[in-house]
Each structure stands twice: as structure tokens, then as C-alpha cells.
């Protein structure tokens, strides 16, 4: 159901403006954190393998570099956002 709703496209990539076909469904809130959400459609999103690995860094140390890159990317986005206000850019 989630796959059909998301048109078999990775929603993480989609939010970043990329179109990636995917066939995996990811629980946004992990089942171990909230068992009641395991069948909640709002808690499911279609995700590609690459993004899924980033969502589960605990799955293997070989993903460490990937996660770090991901974090740096996000951090850079934050800097970009803050440029919009009048704060001294040297603070960052
Ligand atoms: Zn993706
Ligand atoms: Zn997952």
C-alpha cells in the first residue's frame, strides 16, 4: 500500500529533488520504538537501498563514511539556511 501511494519512488530522494525507483518500505518510527505503528501507513515510506542504509547506520560499520558524509551535507544545509538572517557569518 505504501509503495503504491509513493509510486514506487524513494521518498527521501524525492524530498531532495531526485527520482529513484525503490521497492523497500521503511518504518519512519522504528518498530522497536513503537510497536503499534508497525502497520500505520503514515509511518511507512518507500525508500531506496542507499537511503535505507543511511537510516540504519547501526546495521554495519562499513556505512560509517556514508553517514558522516550525510551529516556533513546536512550541516552545510544548515549553514546555508542561516545565511538568510543578519547574524555574523563568522559565527559559523
Ligand atoms: Zn533514496
Ligand atoms: Zn528501515
mmCIF file of N, CA, C and O and ligand atoms in Angstrom:
data_model
loop_
_atom_site.group_PDB
_atom_site.id
_atom_site.type_symbol
_atom_site.label_atom_id
_atom_site.label_comp_id
_atom_site.label_asym_id
_atom_site.label_seq_id
_atom_site.Cartn_x
_atom_site.Cartn_y
_atom_site.Cartn_z
ATOM 1 N N UNK A 1 0.837 -1.204 0.000
ATOM 2 C CA UNK A 1 0.000 0.000 0.000
ATOM 3 C C UNK A 1 0.875 1.257 0.000
ATOM 4 O O UNK A 1 0.612 2.209 -0.728
ATOM 5 N N UNK A 2 1.883 1.239 0.838
ATOM 6 C CA UNK A 2 2.778 2.401 0.916
ATOM 7 C C UNK A 2 3.513 2.596 -0.410
ATOM 8 O O UNK A 2 3.692 3.715 -0.876
ATOM 9 N N UNK A 3 3.913 1.479 -1.028
ATOM 10 C CA UNK A 3 4.626 1.550 -2.307
ATOM 11 C C UNK A 3 3.756 2.195 -3.383
ATOM 12 O O UNK A 3 4.209 3.050 -4.150
ATOM 13 N N UNK A 4 2.496 1.773 -3.431
ATOM 14 C CA UNK A 4 1.575 2.335 -4.419
ATOM 15 C C UNK A 4 1.365 3.822 -4.161
ATOM 16 O O UNK A 4 1.403 4.643 -5.078
ATOM 17 N N UNK A 5 1.153 4.171 -2.883
ATOM 18 C CA UNK A 5 0.937 5.575 -2.529
ATOM 19 C C UNK A 5 2.123 6.437 -2.967
ATOM 20 O O UNK A 5 1.964 7.539 -3.470
ATOM 21 N N UNK A 6 3.337 5.892 -2.790
ATOM 22 C CA UNK A 6 4.547 6.656 -3.111
ATOM 23 C C UNK A 6 5.008 6.442 -4.549
ATOM 24 O O UNK A 6 6.090 6.891 -4.927
ATOM 25 N N UNK A 7 4.212 5.720 -5.347
ATOM 26 C CA UNK A 7 4.516 5.459 -6.760
ATOM 27 C C UNK A 7 5.858 4.754 -6.939
ATOM 28 O O UNK A 7 6.576 5.012 -7.903
ATOM 29 N N UNK A 8 6.239 3.901 -5.961
ATOM 30 C CA UNK A 8 7.491 3.141 -6.031
ATOM 31 C C UNK A 8 8.708 4.054 -6.191
ATOM 32 O O UNK A 8 9.669 3.711 -6.855
ATOM 33 N N UNK A 9 8.637 5.240 -5.594
ATOM 34 C CA UNK A 9 9.777 6.160 -5.655
ATOM 35 C C UNK A 9 10.294 6.412 -4.239
ATOM 36 O O UNK A 9 9.507 6.585 -3.305
ATOM 37 N N UNK A 10 11.612 6.451 -4.103
ATOM 38 C CA UNK A 10 12.218 6.717 -2.794
ATOM 39 C C UNK A 10 11.807 8.116 -2.325
ATOM 40 O O UNK A 10 12.061 9.107 -3.012
ATOM 41 N N UNK A 11 11.167 8.180 -1.157
ATOM 42 C CA UNK A 11 10.659 9.454 -0.671
ATOM 43 C C UNK A 11 11.768 10.349 -0.113
ATOM 44 O O UNK A 11 11.656 11.566 -0.103
ATOM 45 N N UNK A 12 12.836 9.735 0.365
ATOM 46 C CA UNK A 12 13.970 10.519 0.867
ATOM 47 C C UNK A 12 14.643 11.235 -0.303
ATOM 48 O O UNK A 12 14.920 12.434 -0.247
ATOM 49 N N UNK A 13 14.875 10.478 -1.400
ATOM 50 C CA UNK A 13 15.451 11.080 -2.606
ATOM 51 C C UNK A 13 14.498 12.137 -3.162
ATOM 52 O O UNK A 13 14.921 13.224 -3.567
ATOM 53 N N UNK A 14 13.224 11.808 -3.153
ATOM 54 C CA UNK A 14 12.214 12.707 -3.710
ATOM 55 C C UNK A 14 12.241 14.070 -3.023
ATOM 56 O O UNK A 14 12.169 15.106 -3.668
ATOM 57 N N UNK A 15 12.400 14.055 -1.700
ATOM 58 C CA UNK A 15 12.456 15.315 -0.944
ATOM 59 C C UNK A 15 13.695 16.122 -1.299
ATOM 60 O O UNK A 15 13.754 17.314 -1.096
ATOM 61 N N UNK A 16 14.735 15.414 -1.825
ATOM 62 C CA UNK A 16 15.957 16.108 -2.220
ATOM 63 C C UNK A 16 15.969 16.374 -3.720
ATOM 64 O O UNK A 16 17.012 16.680 -4.304
ATOM 65 N N UNK A 17 14.830 16.198 -4.353
ATOM 66 C CA UNK A 17 14.707 16.523 -5.765
ATOM 67 C C UNK A 17 15.213 15.456 -6.703
ATOM 68 O O UNK A 17 15.446 15.714 -7.875
ATOM 69 N N UNK A 18 15.436 14.228 -6.176
ATOM 70 C CA UNK A 18 15.890 13.142 -7.025
ATOM 71 C C UNK A 18 14.771 12.121 -7.183
ATOM 72 O O UNK A 18 13.956 11.943 -6.288
ATOM 73 N N UNK A 19 14.736 11.462 -8.339
ATOM 74 C CA UNK A 19 13.727 10.438 -8.585
ATOM 75 C C UNK A 19 14.429 9.091 -8.646
ATOM 76 O O UNK A 19 15.176 8.816 -9.572
ATOM 77 N N UNK A 20 14.235 8.263 -7.617
ATOM 78 C CA UNK A 20 14.876 6.964 -7.538
ATOM 79 C C UNK A 20 13.822 5.883 -7.314
ATOM 80 O O UNK A 20 13.110 5.921 -6.319
ATOM 81 N N UNK A 21 13.690 4.956 -8.270
ATOM 82 C CA UNK A 21 12.735 3.859 -8.063
ATOM 83 C C UNK A 21 13.168 3.005 -6.873
ATOM 84 O O UNK A 21 14.361 2.783 -6.667
ATOM 85 N N UNK A 22 12.204 2.576 -6.072
ATOM 86 C CA UNK A 22 12.529 1.774 -4.895
ATOM 87 C C UNK A 22 11.403 0.798 -4.599
ATOM 88 O O UNK A 22 10.260 1.028 -4.966
ATOM 89 N N UNK A 23 11.766 -0.290 -3.931
ATOM 90 C CA UNK A 23 10.762 -1.307 -3.607
ATOM 91 C C UNK A 23 10.805 -1.691 -2.132
ATOM 92 O O UNK A 23 10.224 -2.688 -1.715
ATOM 93 N N UNK A 24 11.498 -0.909 -1.341
ATOM 94 C CA UNK A 24 11.593 -1.195 0.089
ATOM 95 C C UNK A 24 10.721 -0.200 0.846
ATOM 96 O O UNK A 24 10.618 0.959 0.466
ATOM 97 N N UNK A 25 10.087 -0.666 1.913
ATOM 98 C CA UNK A 25 9.291 0.230 2.752
ATOM 99 C C UNK A 25 9.979 0.363 4.102
ATOM 100 O O UNK A 25 10.353 -0.636 4.730
ATOM 101 N N UNK A 26 10.163 1.584 4.519
ATOM 102 C CA UNK A 26 10.878 1.865 5.763
ATOM 103 C C UNK A 26 9.898 2.372 6.825
ATOM 104 O O UNK A 26 9.005 3.158 6.514
ATOM 105 N N UNK A 27 10.075 1.902 8.053
ATOM 106 C CA UNK A 27 9.279 2.425 9.160
ATOM 107 C C UNK A 27 9.934 3.702 9.661
ATOM 108 O O UNK A 27 11.072 3.678 10.130
ATOM 109 N N UNK A 28 9.243 4.829 9.559
ATOM 110 C CA UNK A 28 9.817 6.109 9.978
ATOM 111 C C UNK A 28 10.125 6.070 11.473
ATOM 112 O O UNK A 28 11.228 6.399 11.896
ATOM 113 N N UNK A 29 9.132 5.678 12.279
ATOM 114 C CA UNK A 29 9.397 5.390 13.691
ATOM 115 C C UNK A 29 9.684 3.898 13.766
ATOM 116 O O UNK A 29 8.863 3.086 13.356
ATOM 117 N N UNK A 30 10.865 3.547 14.218
ATOM 118 C CA UNK A 30 11.234 2.141 14.211
ATOM 119 C C UNK A 30 10.284 1.319 15.079
ATOM 120 O O UNK A 30 9.841 1.757 16.133
ATOM 121 N N UNK A 31 10.016 0.106 14.593
ATOM 122 C CA UNK A 31 9.025 -0.750 15.262
ATOM 123 C C UNK A 31 9.408 -0.999 16.716
ATOM 124 O O UNK A 31 8.557 -1.088 17.587
ATOM 125 N N UNK A 32 10.700 -1.087 16.949
ATOM 126 C CA UNK A 32 11.110 -1.382 18.313
ATOM 127 C C UNK A 32 10.797 -0.206 19.249
ATOM 128 O O UNK A 32 10.698 -0.380 20.456
ATOM 129 N N UNK A 33 10.650 0.996 18.665
ATOM 130 C CA UNK A 33 10.316 2.152 19.491
ATOM 131 C C UNK A 33 8.804 2.252 19.726
ATOM 132 O O UNK A 33 8.362 2.748 20.747
ATOM 133 N N UNK A 34 8.022 1.856 18.756
ATOM 134 C CA UNK A 34 6.575 1.946 18.900
ATOM 135 C C UNK A 34 5.915 0.835 18.103
ATOM 136 O O UNK A 34 5.656 0.968 16.903
ATOM 137 N N UNK A 35 5.671 -0.269 18.754
ATOM 138 C CA UNK A 35 5.149 -1.455 18.095
ATOM 139 C C UNK A 35 3.787 -1.189 17.446
ATOM 140 O O UNK A 35 3.435 -1.772 16.419
ATOM 141 N N UNK A 36 2.995 -0.292 18.020
ATOM 142 C CA UNK A 36 1.656 -0.009 17.492
ATOM 143 C C UNK A 36 1.707 0.632 16.111
ATOM 144 O O UNK A 36 0.730 0.615 15.381
ATOM 145 N N UNK A 37 2.857 1.222 15.772
ATOM 146 C CA UNK A 37 2.950 1.924 14.498
ATOM 147 C C UNK A 37 3.342 1.000 13.350
ATOM 148 O O UNK A 37 3.500 1.442 12.220
ATOM 149 N N UNK A 38 3.511 -0.300 13.621
ATOM 150 C CA UNK A 38 4.073 -1.171 12.584
ATOM 151 C C UNK A 38 3.184 -1.277 11.360
ATOM 152 O O UNK A 38 3.670 -1.542 10.267
ATOM 153 N N UNK A 39 1.894 -1.067 11.502
ATOM 154 C CA UNK A 39 1.010 -1.158 10.339
ATOM 155 C C UNK A 39 0.367 0.188 9.998
ATOM 156 O O UNK A 39 -0.575 0.269 9.222
ATOM 157 N N UNK A 40 0.865 1.240 10.609
ATOM 158 C CA UNK A 40 0.341 2.578 10.360
ATOM 159 C C UNK A 40 0.927 3.106 9.047
ATOM 160 O O UNK A 40 2.130 3.299 8.920
ATOM 161 N N UNK A 41 0.075 3.324 8.070
ATOM 162 C CA UNK A 41 0.542 3.727 6.749
ATOM 163 C C UNK A 41 1.306 5.054 6.791
ATOM 164 O O UNK A 41 2.224 5.280 6.020
ATOM 165 N N UNK A 42 0.917 5.927 7.721
ATOM 166 C CA UNK A 42 1.620 7.202 7.839
ATOM 167 C C UNK A 42 3.049 7.018 8.337
ATOM 168 O O UNK A 42 3.881 7.900 8.197
ATOM 169 N N UNK A 43 3.292 5.878 8.930
ATOM 170 C CA UNK A 43 4.626 5.617 9.460
ATOM 171 C C UNK A 43 5.512 4.895 8.453
ATOM 172 O O UNK A 43 6.648 4.570 8.740
ATOM 173 N N UNK A 44 4.986 4.664 7.259
ATOM 174 C CA UNK A 44 5.739 3.937 6.244
ATOM 175 C C UNK A 44 6.093 4.846 5.081
ATOM 176 O O UNK A 44 5.299 5.698 4.691
ATOM 177 N N UNK A 45 7.309 4.675 4.568
ATOM 178 C CA UNK A 45 7.638 5.389 3.347
ATOM 179 C C UNK A 45 8.531 4.526 2.483
ATOM 180 O O UNK A 45 9.331 3.740 2.966
ATOM 181 N N UNK A 46 8.376 4.709 1.185
ATOM 182 C CA UNK A 46 9.184 3.983 0.228
ATOM 183 C C UNK A 46 10.595 4.558 0.259
ATOM 184 O O UNK A 46 10.784 5.764 0.329
ATOM 185 N N UNK A 47 11.583 3.674 0.235
ATOM 186 C CA UNK A 47 12.959 4.144 0.383
ATOM 187 C C UNK A 47 13.879 3.264 -0.457
ATOM 188 O O UNK A 47 13.634 2.053 -0.590
ATOM 189 N N UNK A 48 14.904 3.848 -1.066
ATOM 190 C CA UNK A 48 15.856 3.055 -1.846
ATOM 191 C C UNK A 48 16.927 2.494 -0.916
ATOM 192 O O UNK A 48 17.053 2.910 0.231
ATOM 193 N N UNK A 49 17.688 1.551 -1.418
ATOM 194 C CA UNK A 49 18.661 0.845 -0.592
ATOM 195 C C UNK A 49 19.678 1.821 0.007
ATOM 196 O O UNK A 49 20.025 1.738 1.183
ATOM 197 N N UNK A 50 20.139 2.748 -0.801
ATOM 198 C CA UNK A 50 21.178 3.677 -0.346
ATOM 199 C C UNK A 50 20.680 4.527 0.819
ATOM 200 O O UNK A 50 21.342 4.687 1.836
ATOM 201 N N UNK A 51 19.461 5.077 0.660
ATOM 202 C CA UNK A 51 18.895 5.902 1.722
ATOM 203 C C UNK A 51 18.577 5.050 2.948
ATOM 204 O O UNK A 51 18.746 5.493 4.080
ATOM 205 N N UNK A 52 18.135 3.840 2.720
ATOM 206 C CA UNK A 52 17.777 2.970 3.839
ATOM 207 C C UNK A 52 19.003 2.670 4.696
ATOM 208 O O UNK A 52 18.925 2.652 5.912
ATOM 209 N N UNK A 53 20.129 2.472 4.047
ATOM 210 C CA UNK A 53 21.352 2.236 4.808
ATOM 211 C C UNK A 53 21.701 3.435 5.677
ATOM 212 O O UNK A 53 22.203 3.293 6.781
ATOM 213 N N UNK A 54 21.424 4.617 5.168
ATOM 214 C CA UNK A 54 21.707 5.824 5.947
ATOM 215 C C UNK A 54 20.770 5.932 7.143
ATOM 216 O O UNK A 54 21.126 6.489 8.170
ATOM 217 N N UNK A 55 19.549 5.424 6.966
ATOM 218 C CA UNK A 55 18.575 5.480 8.061
ATOM 219 C C UNK A 55 18.912 4.473 9.154
ATOM 220 O O UNK A 55 18.413 4.565 10.260
ATOM 221 N N UNK A 56 19.738 3.476 8.813
ATOM 222 C CA UNK A 56 20.074 2.441 9.787
ATOM 223 C C UNK A 56 21.592 2.315 9.907
ATOM 224 O O UNK A 56 22.161 1.306 9.506
ATOM 225 N N UNK A 57 22.250 3.328 10.409
ATOM 226 C CA UNK A 57 23.718 3.280 10.499
ATOM 227 C C UNK A 57 24.193 2.151 11.404
ATOM 228 O O UNK A 57 25.320 1.717 11.296
ATOM 229 N N UNK A 58 23.314 1.688 12.294
ATOM 230 C CA UNK A 58 23.705 0.626 13.221
ATOM 231 C C UNK A 58 23.875 -0.710 12.519
ATOM 232 O O UNK A 58 24.406 -1.654 13.075
ATOM 233 N N UNK A 59 23.426 -0.781 11.254
ATOM 234 C CA UNK A 59 23.458 -2.055 10.533
ATOM 235 C C UNK A 59 24.865 -2.499 10.152
ATOM 236 O O UNK A 59 25.088 -3.659 9.893
ATOM 237 N N UNK A 60 25.793 -1.581 10.059
ATOM 238 C CA UNK A 60 27.128 -2.026 9.710
ATOM 239 C C UNK A 60 28.127 -0.892 9.710
ATOM 240 O O UNK A 60 27.820 0.221 9.306
ATOM 241 N N UNK A 61 29.342 -1.164 10.160
ATOM 242 C CA UNK A 61 30.356 -0.122 10.256
ATOM 243 C C UNK A 61 30.786 0.346 8.876
ATOM 244 O O UNK A 61 31.312 1.440 8.725
ATOM 245 N N UNK A 62 30.557 -0.474 7.852
ATOM 246 C CA UNK A 62 31.000 -0.085 6.512
ATOM 247 C C UNK A 62 30.220 1.121 5.998
ATOM 248 O O UNK A 62 30.626 1.759 5.046
ATOM 249 N N UNK A 63 29.118 1.428 6.647
ATOM 250 C CA UNK A 63 28.334 2.596 6.245
ATOM 251 C C UNK A 63 28.788 3.875 6.944
ATOM 252 O O UNK A 63 28.251 4.938 6.696
ATOM 253 N N UNK A 64 29.764 3.745 7.803
ATOM 254 C CA UNK A 64 30.173 4.889 8.627
ATOM 255 C C UNK A 64 30.509 6.119 7.792
ATOM 256 O O UNK A 64 30.057 7.209 8.088
ATOM 257 N N UNK A 65 31.318 5.920 6.767
ATOM 258 C CA UNK A 65 31.722 7.054 5.946
ATOM 259 C C UNK A 65 30.530 7.712 5.281
ATOM 260 O O UNK A 65 30.448 8.926 5.219
ATOM 261 N N UNK A 66 29.625 6.882 4.832
ATOM 262 C CA UNK A 66 28.417 7.373 4.195
ATOM 263 C C UNK A 66 27.616 8.254 5.156
ATOM 264 O O UNK A 66 27.176 9.331 4.807
ATOM 265 N N UNK A 67 27.458 7.778 6.387
ATOM 266 C CA UNK A 67 26.690 8.509 7.381
ATOM 267 C C UNK A 67 27.359 9.841 7.682
ATOM 268 O O UNK A 67 26.701 10.868 7.789
ATOM 269 N N UNK A 68 28.683 9.806 7.792
ATOM 270 C CA UNK A 68 29.424 11.026 8.081
ATOM 271 C C UNK A 68 29.228 12.038 6.960
ATOM 272 O O UNK A 68 28.983 13.210 7.215
ATOM 273 N N UNK A 69 29.301 11.563 5.715
ATOM 274 C CA UNK A 69 29.079 12.441 4.573
ATOM 275 C C UNK A 69 27.683 13.038 4.638
ATOM 276 O O UNK A 69 27.497 14.216 4.413
ATOM 277 N N UNK A 70 26.737 12.184 4.984
ATOM 278 C CA UNK A 70 25.344 12.614 5.093
ATOM 279 C C UNK A 70 25.227 13.721 6.129
ATOM 280 O O UNK A 70 24.584 14.739 5.914
ATOM 281 N N UNK A 71 25.880 13.536 7.268
ATOM 282 C CA UNK A 71 25.821 14.523 8.345
ATOM 283 C C UNK A 71 26.432 15.840 7.879
ATOM 284 O O UNK A 71 25.890 16.896 8.113
ATOM 285 N N UNK A 72 27.568 15.762 7.198
ATOM 286 C CA UNK A 72 28.232 16.983 6.729
ATOM 287 C C UNK A 72 27.343 17.741 5.745
ATOM 288 O O UNK A 72 27.284 18.952 5.765
ATOM 289 N N UNK A 73 26.676 16.973 4.883
ATOM 290 C CA UNK A 73 25.771 17.580 3.928
ATOM 291 C C UNK A 73 24.671 18.358 4.637
ATOM 292 O O UNK A 73 24.388 19.489 4.301
ATOM 293 N N UNK A 74 24.079 17.713 5.653
ATOM 294 C CA UNK A 74 23.016 18.359 6.411
ATOM 295 C C UNK A 74 23.539 19.604 7.084
ATOM 296 O O UNK A 74 22.902 20.631 7.111
ATOM 297 N N UNK A 75 24.747 19.502 7.641
ATOM 298 C CA UNK A 75 25.342 20.615 8.354
ATOM 299 C C UNK A 75 25.528 21.794 7.403
ATOM 300 O O UNK A 75 25.257 22.921 7.736
ATOM 301 N N UNK A 76 25.996 21.486 6.198
ATOM 302 C CA UNK A 76 26.199 22.523 5.201
ATOM 303 C C UNK A 76 24.855 23.187 4.851
ATOM 304 O O UNK A 76 24.779 24.390 4.680
ATOM 305 N N UNK A 77 23.815 22.380 4.775
ATOM 306 C CA UNK A 77 22.494 22.938 4.505
ATOM 307 C C UNK A 77 22.078 23.907 5.599
ATOM 308 O O UNK A 77 21.474 24.934 5.335
ATOM 309 N N UNK A 78 22.420 23.564 6.843
ATOM 310 C CA UNK A 78 22.092 24.437 7.970
ATOM 311 C C UNK A 78 22.787 25.786 7.808
ATOM 312 O O UNK A 78 22.190 26.833 7.966
ATOM 313 N N UNK A 79 24.064 25.750 7.459
ATOM 314 C CA UNK A 79 24.816 26.987 7.273
ATOM 315 C C UNK A 79 24.146 27.836 6.202
ATOM 316 O O UNK A 79 23.950 29.027 6.359
ATOM 317 N N UNK A 80 23.789 27.145 5.120
ATOM 318 C CA UNK A 80 23.146 27.823 4.008
ATOM 319 C C UNK A 80 21.882 28.553 4.460
ATOM 320 O O UNK A 80 21.671 29.704 4.131
ATOM 321 N N UNK A 81 21.095 27.858 5.266
ATOM 322 C CA UNK A 81 19.852 28.417 5.762
ATOM 323 C C UNK A 81 20.105 29.656 6.605
ATOM 324 O O UNK A 81 19.442 30.659 6.475
ATOM 325 N N UNK A 82 21.114 29.580 7.482
ATOM 326 C CA UNK A 82 21.371 30.672 8.413
ATOM 327 C C UNK A 82 21.858 31.932 7.708
ATOM 328 O O UNK A 82 21.782 33.011 8.248
ATOM 329 N N UNK A 83 22.356 31.766 6.477
ATOM 330 C CA UNK A 83 22.823 32.930 5.736
ATOM 331 C C UNK A 83 21.681 33.903 5.460
ATOM 332 O O UNK A 83 21.909 35.047 5.136
ATOM 333 N N UNK A 84 20.468 33.396 5.579
ATOM 334 C CA UNK A 84 19.305 34.229 5.311
ATOM 335 C C UNK A 84 19.097 35.337 6.335
ATOM 336 O O UNK A 84 18.508 36.352 6.029
ATOM 337 N N UNK A 85 19.599 35.167 7.549
ATOM 338 C CA UNK A 85 19.383 36.217 8.552
ATOM 339 C C UNK A 85 20.627 37.090 8.700
ATOM 340 O O UNK A 85 21.643 36.892 8.041
ATOM 341 N N UNK A 86 20.559 38.029 9.630
ATOM 342 C CA UNK A 86 21.610 39.050 9.731
ATOM 343 C C UNK A 86 22.733 38.655 10.689
ATOM 344 O O UNK A 86 23.575 39.472 11.010
ATOM 345 N N UNK A 87 22.739 37.445 11.163
ATOM 346 C CA UNK A 87 23.798 37.019 12.078
ATOM 347 C C UNK A 87 25.169 37.116 11.405
ATOM 348 O O UNK A 87 25.290 36.944 10.205
ATOM 349 N N UNK A 88 26.178 37.367 12.223
ATOM 350 C CA UNK A 88 27.541 37.422 11.717
ATOM 351 C C UNK A 88 27.921 36.039 11.174
ATOM 352 O O UNK A 88 27.922 35.063 11.908
ATOM 353 N N UNK A 89 28.221 35.924 9.876
ATOM 354 C CA UNK A 89 28.553 34.616 9.305
ATOM 355 C C UNK A 89 29.814 34.020 9.928
ATOM 356 O O UNK A 89 30.027 32.824 9.860
ATOM 357 N N UNK A 90 30.667 34.851 10.547
ATOM 358 C CA UNK A 90 31.874 34.332 11.170
ATOM 359 C C UNK A 90 31.556 33.397 12.345
ATOM 360 O O UNK A 90 32.375 32.625 12.761
ATOM 361 N N UNK A 91 30.382 33.524 12.876
ATOM 362 C CA UNK A 91 29.960 32.647 13.979
ATOM 363 C C UNK A 91 29.965 31.200 13.552
ATOM 364 O O UNK A 91 30.131 30.299 14.348
ATOM 365 N N UNK A 92 29.795 30.961 12.265
ATOM 366 C CA UNK A 92 29.730 29.596 11.780
ATOM 367 C C UNK A 92 31.049 29.206 11.144
ATOM 368 O O UNK A 92 31.181 28.294 10.439
HETATM 369 ZN ZN1 LIG B 1 16.767 7.264 -1.805
HETATM 370 ZN ZN1 LIG B 2 14.058 0.911 7.842
#
